[in-house]
XYZ file of C-alpha atoms in Angstrom:
732
model
C 0.000 0.000 0.000
C 0.970 3.656 -0.222
C 2.784 5.660 2.432
C 1.098 7.445 5.333
C -0.355 10.870 4.666
C 2.226 12.560 6.912
C 4.985 11.181 4.676
C 3.422 12.641 1.500
C 4.323 16.188 0.587
C 1.149 17.881 -0.637
C 2.069 21.195 -2.196
C -0.439 23.794 -0.989
C 0.931 26.509 -3.263
C -1.960 27.707 -5.437
C 0.106 30.123 -7.539
C 0.862 27.380 -10.062
C -2.764 27.375 -11.231
C -1.902 30.399 -13.404
C 0.529 28.343 -15.492
C -0.753 27.218 -18.886
C -0.270 23.535 -18.137
C -2.374 23.841 -14.981
C -5.165 25.595 -16.881
C -5.123 22.962 -19.621
C -5.210 20.197 -16.993
C -8.401 21.603 -15.480
C -10.007 22.092 -18.913
C -9.136 18.514 -19.905
C -10.607 17.197 -16.638
C -13.880 19.068 -17.210
C -14.134 18.007 -20.860
C -13.440 14.387 -19.933
C -16.304 14.365 -17.476
C -18.628 15.939 -20.037
C -17.781 13.117 -22.451
C -18.437 10.529 -19.733
C -21.811 12.185 -19.165
C -22.648 12.468 -22.880
C -20.783 9.754 -24.835
C -20.628 9.933 -28.622
C -18.779 8.535 -31.657
C -16.217 10.316 -33.825
C -16.477 9.433 -37.555
C -13.136 8.557 -39.140
C -12.790 8.365 -42.944
C -10.076 5.996 -44.137
C -9.062 5.757 -47.825
C -10.617 2.606 -49.224
C -7.365 1.448 -50.851
C -5.658 1.655 -47.459
C -8.521 -0.176 -45.745
C -8.484 -2.867 -48.437
C -4.718 -3.252 -48.117
C -5.034 -3.767 -44.360
C -7.889 -6.256 -44.772
C -6.016 -8.140 -47.489
C -2.929 -8.324 -45.303
C -4.913 -9.627 -42.355
C -6.636 -12.086 -44.684
C -3.326 -13.415 -46.017
C -2.089 -13.904 -42.464
C -5.392 -15.725 -41.794
C -6.287 -13.420 -38.959
C -9.630 -12.628 -40.590
C -11.480 -14.181 -43.539
C -10.479 -12.821 -46.965
C -12.680 -10.222 -48.585
C -15.503 -11.690 -50.635
C -15.138 -9.470 -53.717
C -11.744 -7.889 -54.208
C -12.937 -5.777 -57.121
C -15.710 -4.190 -55.098
C -15.053 -0.471 -54.501
C -11.452 -0.731 -55.745
C -10.231 2.610 -57.022
C -9.182 0.963 -60.291
C -12.707 -0.194 -61.015
C -14.732 2.096 -63.253
C -18.040 0.232 -63.212
C -18.634 0.143 -59.473
C -21.066 3.024 -59.197
C -23.709 2.403 -56.559
C -26.898 4.407 -56.566
C -27.050 7.017 -53.830
C -23.291 7.191 -53.259
C -21.036 10.044 -54.203
C -17.576 9.552 -55.608
C -15.998 10.623 -52.319
C -18.013 8.123 -50.320
C -17.033 5.267 -52.637
C -13.347 5.974 -52.076
C -13.469 6.197 -48.274
C -14.478 3.848 -45.486
C -16.251 5.335 -42.502
C -15.255 4.102 -39.066
C -16.677 5.307 -35.754
C -14.409 5.771 -32.766
C -16.271 5.624 -29.426
C -15.748 8.390 -26.890
C -17.077 7.070 -23.598
C -16.126 6.432 -19.982
C -13.332 4.052 -21.041
C -11.687 5.931 -23.904
C -12.139 9.572 -22.837
C -10.139 9.449 -19.536
C -7.418 7.365 -21.194
C -7.063 9.818 -24.096
C -7.018 12.698 -21.598
C -4.122 11.096 -19.690
C -2.167 10.487 -22.895
C -2.716 14.089 -23.982
C -1.484 15.457 -20.639
C 1.550 13.189 -20.851
C 2.263 14.465 -24.365
C 2.286 18.125 -23.269
C 4.286 17.216 -20.119
C 1.498 18.407 -17.831
C 1.872 15.137 -15.911
C 4.763 12.753 -15.519
C 5.921 9.668 -13.693
C 4.773 10.895 -10.274
C 1.146 11.349 -11.345
C 1.013 8.034 -13.203
C 2.581 6.200 -10.280
C 0.218 7.839 -7.800
C -2.795 7.045 -9.997
C -1.938 3.360 -10.430
C 0.313 2.067 -7.656
C -0.887 4.569 -5.070
C -0.343 7.779 -3.145
C -1.799 9.401 -0.030
C -3.112 6.096 1.356
C -5.115 5.305 -1.812
C -3.811 2.263 -3.683
C -5.794 1.893 -6.935
C -4.231 -1.425 -7.919
C -5.138 -3.007 -4.572
C -8.680 -1.624 -4.765
C -9.268 -2.946 -8.290
C -7.827 -6.386 -7.456
C -10.056 -6.621 -4.397
C -13.198 -5.477 -6.206
C -12.813 -7.670 -9.314
C -12.056 -10.824 -7.315
C -14.942 -10.277 -4.905
C -17.207 -9.444 -7.845
C -16.428 -12.862 -9.351
C -17.821 -14.596 -6.261
C -20.914 -12.385 -6.160
C -21.692 -12.778 -9.876
C -21.081 -16.536 -9.657
C -23.768 -16.705 -6.979
C -26.019 -14.750 -9.314
C -25.217 -17.083 -12.242
C -26.259 -20.073 -10.141
C -29.806 -18.677 -10.234
C -29.982 -18.076 -6.482
C -31.132 -14.446 -6.692
C -33.936 -15.172 -9.166
C -34.985 -18.219 -7.190
C -35.147 -16.243 -3.930
C -37.026 -13.449 -5.716
C -39.510 -16.079 -6.933
C -40.010 -17.253 -3.333
C -40.554 -13.645 -2.252
C -43.093 -13.311 -5.059
C -44.932 -16.384 -3.760
C -44.789 -15.054 -0.194
C -46.142 -11.647 -1.191
C -48.983 -13.203 -3.108
C -51.219 -10.934 -5.138
C -51.333 -8.044 -2.655
C -49.574 -5.164 -4.388
C -48.248 -3.135 -1.440
C -47.173 -6.207 0.489
C -45.289 -7.640 -2.491
C -43.678 -4.251 -3.129
C -42.460 -4.136 0.490
C -41.205 -7.742 0.439
C -39.194 -7.199 -2.734
C -37.853 -3.914 -1.343
C -36.656 -5.632 1.847
C -35.265 -8.581 -0.114
C -33.153 -6.424 -2.426
C -31.931 -4.317 0.518
C -30.799 -7.276 2.630
C -29.175 -9.083 -0.279
C -27.509 -5.936 -1.611
C -25.996 -5.244 1.802
C -23.887 -8.395 1.511
C -23.132 -8.930 -2.178
C -23.270 -5.347 -3.463
C -25.402 -3.625 -6.072
C -24.078 -5.202 -9.294
C -25.582 -8.715 -8.816
C -28.871 -7.107 -7.750
C -28.874 -5.010 -10.915
C -27.973 -8.007 -13.099
C -30.690 -10.382 -11.900
C -33.197 -8.167 -10.108
C -33.756 -5.835 -13.050
C -34.532 -8.679 -15.468
C -36.786 -10.342 -12.881
C -38.854 -7.187 -12.384
C -39.078 -6.610 -16.137
C -40.559 -10.102 -16.538
C -42.848 -9.755 -13.511
C -44.373 -6.456 -14.581
C -44.824 -7.739 -18.137
C -46.905 -10.749 -17.064
C -49.110 -8.679 -14.756
C -52.268 -7.500 -16.480
C -52.856 -4.453 -14.259
C -49.337 -3.047 -13.765
C -49.507 -0.490 -16.549
C -45.905 0.693 -16.239
C -42.931 -0.889 -14.413
C -41.620 2.519 -13.279
C -42.270 2.078 -9.555
C -40.675 -1.359 -9.364
C -37.542 -0.777 -11.418
C -36.684 2.658 -9.977
C -37.226 1.424 -6.421
C -35.012 -1.606 -7.028
C -32.239 0.589 -8.440
C -32.434 3.008 -5.520
C -32.513 0.394 -2.770
C -29.618 -1.565 -4.328
C -27.414 1.535 -4.161
C -28.586 2.460 -0.661
C -27.749 -1.035 0.587
C -24.269 -0.901 -0.975
C -23.299 1.852 1.496
C -23.188 -0.497 4.500
C -20.158 -2.703 3.787
C -16.843 -1.492 2.393
C -16.754 -4.488 0.065
C -20.109 -3.678 -1.558
C -18.958 -0.735 -3.663
C -15.577 0.430 -5.028
C -16.348 3.955 -3.783
C -16.304 2.613 -0.231
C -12.923 0.978 -0.866
C -11.455 4.277 -2.054
C -12.838 6.144 0.944
C -11.731 3.555 3.519
C -8.228 3.468 2.050
C -7.878 7.249 1.892
C -8.616 7.765 5.596
C -7.339 4.508 7.123
C -10.800 3.392 8.177
C -11.094 -0.159 9.421
C -13.895 -2.010 7.680
C -15.706 -2.787 10.915
C -15.560 0.894 11.938
C -16.919 1.979 8.573
C -19.889 -0.381 8.859
C -20.546 0.621 12.474
C -20.800 4.293 11.473
C -22.825 3.767 8.300
C -25.342 1.087 9.245
C -27.662 3.281 11.318
C -28.118 6.132 8.789
C -28.496 3.652 5.922
C -31.016 1.363 7.634
C -33.146 4.288 8.822
C -33.008 5.773 5.299
C -34.343 2.506 3.900
C -37.086 2.357 6.534
C -38.190 5.953 5.959
C -38.077 5.688 2.179
C -40.502 2.797 1.665
C -43.722 4.544 2.861
C -42.656 7.672 0.982
C -42.388 5.628 -2.223
C -45.672 3.739 -1.788
C -47.900 6.599 -0.661
C -46.357 9.663 -2.332
C -43.977 9.048 -5.229
C -45.778 6.027 -6.724
C -49.259 6.538 -5.263
C -51.012 5.293 -8.380
C -52.790 1.963 -8.791
C -51.512 1.676 -12.342
C -48.002 1.522 -10.862
C -48.561 -0.401 -7.607
C -52.031 -1.988 -7.719
C -53.747 -2.992 -4.497
C -54.219 -6.435 -6.010
C -51.872 -7.727 -8.699
C -53.444 -9.848 -11.414
C -50.853 -12.286 -12.722
C -51.273 -14.560 -15.716
C -51.487 -18.204 -14.691
C -48.800 -20.687 -15.646
C -50.141 -23.830 -17.298
C -49.603 -27.244 -15.709
C -47.561 -28.277 -18.717
C -45.225 -25.304 -18.224
C -44.938 -26.017 -14.493
C -43.881 -29.581 -15.269
C -41.084 -28.440 -17.585
C -37.550 -28.788 -16.324
C -36.055 -25.282 -16.020
C -33.098 -24.640 -18.282
C -29.796 -23.047 -17.359
C -29.833 -19.558 -18.934
C -26.013 -19.578 -19.031
C -26.028 -22.282 -21.737
C -26.199 -20.658 -25.203
C -29.464 -21.303 -27.075
C -30.728 -23.353 -24.125
C -34.306 -22.165 -24.651
C -34.245 -22.568 -28.413
C -36.583 -20.159 -30.163
C -38.332 -19.268 -26.893
C -35.954 -16.406 -26.089
C -36.371 -14.836 -29.536
C -40.150 -15.138 -29.296
C -40.144 -13.748 -25.765
C -38.099 -10.690 -26.740
C -40.416 -9.942 -29.649
C -43.143 -7.541 -28.446
C -45.257 -8.494 -31.464
C -45.899 -11.963 -30.039
C -48.241 -10.583 -27.364
C -49.712 -13.311 -25.166
C -47.126 -15.885 -26.211
C -44.364 -13.518 -25.116
C -46.063 -13.034 -21.747
C -46.415 -16.782 -21.291
C -42.706 -17.293 -21.924
C -41.837 -14.462 -19.517
C -44.093 -16.077 -16.934
C -42.166 -19.335 -17.289
C -38.948 -17.415 -16.715
C -40.019 -16.118 -13.277
C -42.405 -18.866 -12.102
C -40.186 -21.805 -13.071
C -36.674 -20.475 -12.322
C -33.472 -22.444 -12.760
C -31.210 -22.908 -9.742
C -27.934 -24.747 -9.402
C -28.265 -25.691 -5.750
C -24.691 -26.926 -5.452
C -23.190 -23.798 -6.985
C -25.497 -21.501 -5.012
C -24.701 -23.195 -1.694
C -20.960 -23.328 -2.302
C -20.895 -19.717 -3.528
C -22.827 -18.485 -0.488
C -20.399 -20.354 1.775
C -17.361 -18.878 0.031
C -18.831 -15.348 0.146
C -19.677 -15.599 3.848
C -16.253 -16.998 4.731
C -14.525 -14.301 2.670
C -16.414 -11.376 4.224
C -15.975 -12.707 7.763
C -12.257 -13.230 7.194
C -11.821 -9.746 5.742
C -13.647 -8.110 8.642
C -11.716 -10.132 11.217
C -8.276 -9.478 9.734
C -9.062 -5.821 9.106
C -10.335 -5.329 12.640
C -7.255 -7.013 14.100
C -4.879 -4.881 12.055
C -3.822 -1.480 13.317
C -2.914 -0.395 9.801
C -5.237 -1.244 6.916
C -2.316 -1.054 4.511
C -0.288 -3.776 6.235
C -2.141 -6.647 4.553
C -3.964 -5.793 1.315
C -7.475 -7.226 1.417
C -7.192 -8.838 -1.994
C -4.856 -11.359 -0.312
C -8.120 -12.840 0.995
C -10.445 -12.333 -1.971
C -8.038 -13.562 -4.661
C -7.703 -17.123 -3.296
C -11.454 -17.203 -2.588
C -12.273 -16.160 -6.162
C -9.847 -18.778 -7.505
C -11.561 -21.505 -5.461
C -14.947 -20.351 -6.788
C -13.590 -20.350 -10.336
C -12.241 -23.887 -9.915
C -15.668 -25.008 -8.688
C -17.389 -23.473 -11.714
C -14.901 -25.044 -14.127
C -15.053 -28.479 -12.474
C -18.853 -28.442 -12.357
C -18.999 -27.481 -16.022
C -16.549 -30.197 -17.054
C -18.443 -32.899 -15.176
C -21.701 -31.925 -16.901
C -20.194 -31.011 -20.299
C -22.068 -33.721 -22.229
C -25.450 -32.493 -20.984
C -24.742 -28.815 -21.589
C -23.339 -29.446 -25.078
C -26.411 -31.454 -26.024
C -28.755 -28.712 -24.746
C -26.844 -26.061 -26.710
C -26.770 -28.225 -29.842
C -30.509 -28.939 -29.724
C -31.320 -25.276 -29.165
C -29.083 -24.193 -32.025
C -30.754 -26.660 -34.397
C -34.184 -25.410 -33.355
C -33.221 -21.790 -34.002
C -31.664 -22.646 -37.365
C -34.763 -24.583 -38.408
C -37.066 -21.740 -37.413
C -34.860 -19.191 -39.115
C -34.782 -21.218 -42.334
C -38.529 -21.714 -42.348
C -39.092 -18.000 -41.769
C -36.745 -17.143 -44.630
C -38.584 -19.555 -46.968
C -41.969 -18.071 -46.009
C -40.751 -14.533 -46.551
C -39.331 -15.407 -49.971
C -42.579 -17.096 -50.992
C -44.655 -14.138 -49.797
C -42.347 -11.746 -51.630
C -42.738 -13.714 -54.874
C -46.513 -13.807 -54.561
C -46.565 -10.062 -53.879
C -44.401 -9.381 -56.937
C -46.616 -11.573 -59.140
C -49.839 -10.015 -57.942
C -48.370 -6.569 -58.533
C -47.282 -7.596 -62.027
C -50.715 -8.971 -63.096
C -52.312 -5.589 -63.939
C -49.379 -4.768 -66.206
C -49.625 -8.106 -68.025
C -53.330 -7.516 -68.624
C -52.680 -4.033 -69.988
C -50.039 -5.440 -72.313
C -52.414 -8.144 -73.522
C -50.176 -10.945 -72.187
C -51.688 -14.192 -70.880
C -52.113 -14.344 -67.120
C -53.276 -17.732 -65.903
C -52.853 -19.784 -62.839
C -50.386 -21.891 -64.747
C -47.891 -19.046 -64.461
C -47.617 -19.729 -60.775
C -45.966 -23.038 -61.493
C -43.371 -21.543 -63.774
C -40.162 -23.601 -63.633
C -38.158 -20.473 -62.894
C -40.254 -19.832 -59.835
C -39.767 -23.386 -58.669
C -36.044 -23.047 -59.220
C -36.040 -19.900 -57.158
C -37.769 -21.648 -54.302
C -35.526 -24.669 -54.357
C -32.465 -23.232 -52.612
C -34.481 -22.401 -49.517
C -35.163 -26.090 -49.025
C -31.500 -26.845 -49.514
C -30.650 -24.289 -46.869
C -32.876 -26.088 -44.429
C -31.110 -29.379 -44.993
C -27.663 -27.821 -44.960
C -27.690 -26.350 -41.464
C -24.333 -26.695 -39.707
C -23.461 -29.895 -37.961
C -22.877 -29.700 -34.227
C -20.199 -32.371 -34.107
C -16.814 -31.198 -32.793
C -15.215 -32.014 -36.124
C -17.354 -29.535 -38.020
C -17.349 -26.612 -35.617
C -14.392 -24.929 -37.242
C -16.043 -24.833 -40.657
C -19.270 -23.373 -39.306
C -17.716 -19.988 -38.565
C -14.926 -19.810 -41.087
C -16.294 -17.019 -43.235
C -19.652 -15.771 -41.986
C -19.830 -13.247 -44.793
C -19.607 -15.728 -47.663
C -23.348 -16.232 -47.790
C -24.373 -12.816 -46.550
C -26.852 -11.016 -48.843
C -25.525 -8.190 -50.975
C -27.272 -4.940 -51.653
C -28.707 -4.617 -55.169
C -29.026 -1.464 -57.208
C -32.702 -0.984 -56.460
C -32.265 -1.194 -52.701
C -33.632 -4.720 -52.359
C -31.604 -7.582 -50.996
C -30.255 -10.189 -53.367
C -29.242 -13.612 -52.103
C -26.162 -14.905 -53.868
C -27.198 -18.522 -53.405
C -30.799 -18.419 -54.511
C -31.046 -15.419 -56.738
C -34.379 -14.614 -55.112
C -35.200 -11.067 -54.173
C -36.394 -10.272 -50.725
C -37.500 -7.018 -49.228
C -35.683 -4.996 -46.599
C -35.186 -6.723 -43.274
C -37.876 -6.230 -40.688
C -37.160 -4.421 -37.444
C -37.126 -7.688 -35.538
C -34.540 -9.184 -37.885
C -32.386 -6.102 -37.687
C -32.192 -6.304 -33.902
C -28.769 -7.754 -33.254
C -29.727 -8.930 -29.800
C -32.392 -11.238 -31.164
C -30.323 -12.731 -33.976
C -28.244 -15.833 -33.306
C -24.502 -15.296 -33.685
C -24.169 -17.572 -36.696
C -25.443 -17.917 -40.238
C -28.280 -20.179 -41.302
C -26.425 -21.433 -44.331
C -23.551 -23.847 -44.068
C -20.016 -22.684 -44.675
C -18.036 -23.997 -47.636
C -16.207 -27.215 -46.916
C -12.854 -25.856 -48.074
C -12.851 -22.513 -46.237
C -9.763 -22.115 -44.096
C -9.728 -21.394 -40.397
C -8.735 -17.902 -39.308
C -7.698 -16.482 -35.972
C -11.082 -14.775 -35.611
C -12.999 -17.969 -36.399
C -10.832 -19.973 -33.998
C -11.454 -17.453 -31.224
C -15.201 -17.491 -31.951
C -15.291 -21.292 -31.943
C -13.233 -21.447 -28.756
C -15.588 -19.009 -27.064
C -18.618 -21.018 -28.152
C -16.952 -24.208 -26.945
C -16.258 -22.517 -23.613
C -19.890 -21.396 -23.336
C -21.139 -24.923 -23.963
C -18.547 -26.676 -21.761
C -18.152 -24.203 -18.881
C -21.380 -22.151 -19.058
C -21.239 -20.688 -15.547
C -17.559 -19.717 -15.560
C -17.841 -18.179 -19.040
C -21.001 -16.244 -18.124
C -19.416 -14.885 -14.934
C -16.232 -13.786 -16.700
C -18.379 -12.103 -19.344
C -20.242 -10.083 -16.703
C -17.226 -8.973 -14.668
C -16.852 -5.158 -14.754
C -13.457 -5.175 -16.482
C -14.237 -1.789 -18.061
C -14.072 -0.344 -14.556
C -10.315 -1.029 -14.360
C -9.016 1.318 -17.113
C -11.651 3.888 -16.170
C -10.653 3.918 -12.496
C -6.910 4.033 -13.198
C -7.345 6.867 -15.705
C -9.510 8.864 -13.292
C -6.993 8.342 -10.470
C -4.263 9.778 -12.716
C -6.430 12.753 -13.736
C -7.232 13.622 -10.126
C -3.569 13.214 -9.190
C -2.833 15.746 -11.941
C -5.246 18.198 -10.295
C -3.372 17.681 -7.020
C 0.064 18.452 -8.449
C -1.196 21.360 -10.560
C -2.667 23.187 -7.556
C -6.381 22.763 -8.258
C -7.156 20.352 -5.427
C -5.603 22.743 -2.857
C -7.791 25.519 -4.310
C -10.884 23.362 -3.771
C -9.619 22.476 -0.281
C -9.259 26.141 0.685
C -12.819 26.730 -0.473
C -14.059 23.787 1.588
C -12.133 25.039 4.626
C -13.846 28.448 4.399
C -17.267 26.749 4.143
C -16.673 24.595 7.238
C -15.332 27.563 9.234
C -18.578 29.435 8.561
C -21.108 26.591 8.905
C -19.552 24.170 11.405
C -20.295 20.460 11.712
C -23.872 20.605 10.455
C -22.743 22.658 7.464
C -20.017 20.120 6.698
C -22.582 17.299 6.627
C -25.070 19.184 4.473
C -22.434 20.713 2.220
C -20.470 17.532 1.575
C -23.649 15.491 1.118
C -24.982 17.938 -1.472
C -21.617 18.346 -3.193
C -20.972 14.600 -3.494
C -24.408 13.901 -5.002
C -24.051 16.716 -7.552
C -20.504 15.731 -8.514
C -21.536 12.105 -9.106
C -23.349 13.400 -12.183
C -20.553 15.659 -13.423
C -17.220 14.282 -12.175
C -16.799 10.910 -13.806
C -19.394 8.799 -11.937
C -19.420 8.261 -8.180
C -15.971 6.653 -8.393
C -14.403 9.760 -9.893
C -16.233 11.888 -7.323
C -14.903 9.801 -4.424
C -11.344 10.038 -5.720
C -11.568 13.823 -6.139
C -13.283 14.588 -2.823
C -10.939 12.270 -0.908
C -7.991 14.251 -2.237
C -9.755 17.518 -1.314
C -10.304 16.359 2.277
C -6.669 15.215 2.510
C -5.521 18.644 1.309
C -7.914 20.232 3.823
C -6.139 18.296 6.572
C -2.786 19.508 5.289
C -3.977 23.123 5.279
C -4.821 22.928 8.980
C -1.494 21.224 9.657
C 0.348 24.034 7.887
C -1.645 26.692 9.791
C -1.123 24.968 13.143
C -4.889 24.638 13.700
C -6.943 21.570 14.419
C -10.000 20.012 12.838
C -12.378 18.674 15.440
C -12.928 14.927 15.508
C -16.667 15.542 15.115
C -16.325 17.778 12.045
C -13.784 15.569 10.294
C -15.808 12.362 10.533
C -19.012 14.230 9.747
C -17.410 15.276 6.458
C -16.103 11.789 5.626
C -19.297 9.870 6.343
C -21.575 12.418 4.681
C -19.429 11.955 1.590
C -19.898 8.170 1.947
C -23.671 8.679 1.944
C -23.537 11.058 -1.014
C -21.384 8.953 -3.336
C -23.533 5.855 -2.727
C -26.908 7.566 -2.892
C -25.766 9.798 -5.762
C -25.941 6.809 -8.112
C -29.730 7.301 -8.309
C -29.804 11.053 -8.868
C -30.091 12.718 -12.282
C -27.819 10.935 -14.795
C -27.272 7.318 -15.779
C -23.526 7.973 -15.761
C -23.621 8.914 -12.075
C -22.549 5.289 -11.583
C -21.498 2.366 -13.731
C -24.410 0.458 -12.180
C -26.741 3.033 -13.750
C -25.347 2.362 -17.208
C -25.725 -1.380 -16.654
C -29.304 -0.944 -15.382
C -30.285 1.120 -18.425
C -28.801 -1.418 -20.871
C -30.566 -4.386 -19.233
C -33.907 -2.574 -19.371
C -33.353 -1.673 -23.029
C -32.826 -5.360 -23.836
C -36.184 -6.053 -22.175
C -37.858 -3.335 -24.311
C -38.181 -0.867 -21.429
C -36.797 2.489 -22.549
C -35.917 4.978 -19.824
C -35.184 8.475 -21.101
C -32.631 10.715 -19.408
C -35.281 13.252 -18.455
C -37.511 10.545 -16.931
C -34.555 9.134 -15.005
C -33.858 12.536 -13.442
C -37.534 13.397 -12.861
C -38.392 10.148 -11.067
C -35.171 9.998 -9.041
C -35.228 13.614 -7.863
C -37.776 13.124 -5.038
C -36.190 9.768 -4.123
C -32.658 11.141 -3.763
C -33.976 14.192 -1.926
C -35.756 12.247 0.812
C -32.928 9.696 1.050
C -30.234 12.344 1.549
C -32.344 14.417 3.953
C -33.083 11.409 6.147
C -29.541 9.999 5.924
C -27.821 13.295 6.737
C -30.265 14.066 9.566
C -29.566 10.717 11.231
C -25.830 11.236 10.662
C -26.007 14.585 12.480
C -27.510 12.901 15.540
C -25.013 10.028 15.385
C -22.023 12.356 15.081
C -23.097 14.513 18.024
C -23.668 11.433 20.175
C -20.587 9.414 19.225
C -17.973 12.134 18.538
C -16.484 15.000 20.507
C -14.992 18.389 19.708
C -11.504 17.182 20.602
C -8.908 17.644 17.837
C -8.884 14.944 15.226
C -5.804 12.798 15.763
C -4.981 10.562 12.837
């Protein structure tokens, strides 16, 4: 871990903020946070000859499949005009570079390094650690503990327990709302908010869909998101913001929980009646009696399938995600929540590992006088490895069953896809013929029913039957050929804007909205790949990933859901904030905070820091970026009083720290999705379930919730601080 604060020289000289590098550093920090708040894509136009040269080179090295038509769009070709394209467009390839919470902070750091605004000290402090904050230890701890929590989720335990809560609550709306609220709060207190968001959001989307008198899921999904983030404030291990805060101020985990549990629990208790009787006091949102569709006896008798196995439900998932299916979609959603899958062995073992890990962490941390003496990931890393070994071993022992389920589901999807394609082609032909009949009559040409059996028409229909019979084999020997060149049989765009199939020569209309939805399309082609196509690196990786999904479904699903994007984001934000420290901006903020506390006292420090932390969550790189920045400000505030020979009272100091802890946890459900990474995840899961939450609606609904939560939490914290703390000088 990093050195003690007294050993770190924090330069309190604010004159350097007038230097051009300091000004640019602040501007870059602000612009980076704006990009995190409003992500976008930058279009890049690459000369087509250069793009083709790169693709050809990669194709020759068998990294990707070779291009299908080398003459297409080549600059030497004179007959490649495509309707609707200008000459400039034909000679350039458009790429889109994402600017988001991963790329923007990283580009900002590289830019500051290029202009020498930051150097080795800032990069070291933002990765290895400085001022008691060790980013690399925090990320290792969070990722390894997240593996255990998400593995418990992948076992189906959360959905199964939610189903039991649903049975317990019955059809009484307010009682079920309270039971689910309490369930998510208790569970989130131990395993954090991410697993609750992953499983709880999908569960509520299904539940509200199959209820005939819940008009809108707003009350259920917003309450779940709020209570998951409130609960994550209790344990240090539940949220990376808590890890940053505990490390910055040498707080033992048991002390953190002891100070936070009372304000958080009372917030949760006060919030529930406010939600039921004020915010969501509408029977279309929380009915007095919930009318659920009944699950048939046949569906109840079905063996639940493991959702981690690819294509385990066959065509059911595609039909369920299609809003046009109506009652059938609701029936499939009802099966999902009323007949949940649970891996009892994995759930029990995961719960045991999680409990043992948390108890060990709390015990070792409480026994240690210095939290930096033994990094906590020394405990979570072995525990996560044991959990990973369990998932891999369980998958290997049941590999034959899971491979068969995946194979059967894939065949079912391919068959349905082929049949749908054949129907669409037949309907398109009939439409074209019926449209052509008036013209044949006007021209005096014969138009009889015999035309419908024209040999050309029959020939056009024939390939669709061949496609059906030529679906890929699922034997291990043929898996490589199935994904060799997925573009070989892809339709090409004709001059008139219709789609032409290279294999059949049959025209088909533009793809429907359902077919265009990438989420609902299987990640493979209906048609078989050529027997002689060569394997490429991309196809080998794709086949290996599919093999891993079918052989180790739980381990692969958990690794796929781990928040790896958090790692580069957190490191980049640590470096940016460290740049603000060395360029004099953090001391400027600290002087401002010192003046505020001198004028308002302890109560002002609680209210001010609570308000500031919630606001900054929306504008300072999520709640993680806010915690990093405000922790540095408070550390500089300490140094200011040291330099002036004055003391901060123990009561005021801890009032500031714990009000910030409330603000950065509660701030996740304030006005912007990007206030937390959990908010971005929550929005994406809802979008996949066809529930669109607009930015304005997110802010409008959350505003009264965050207001009452912060008022109650800060009020209770005031009482706790005045009872438990004194006005004696704070002694680190």
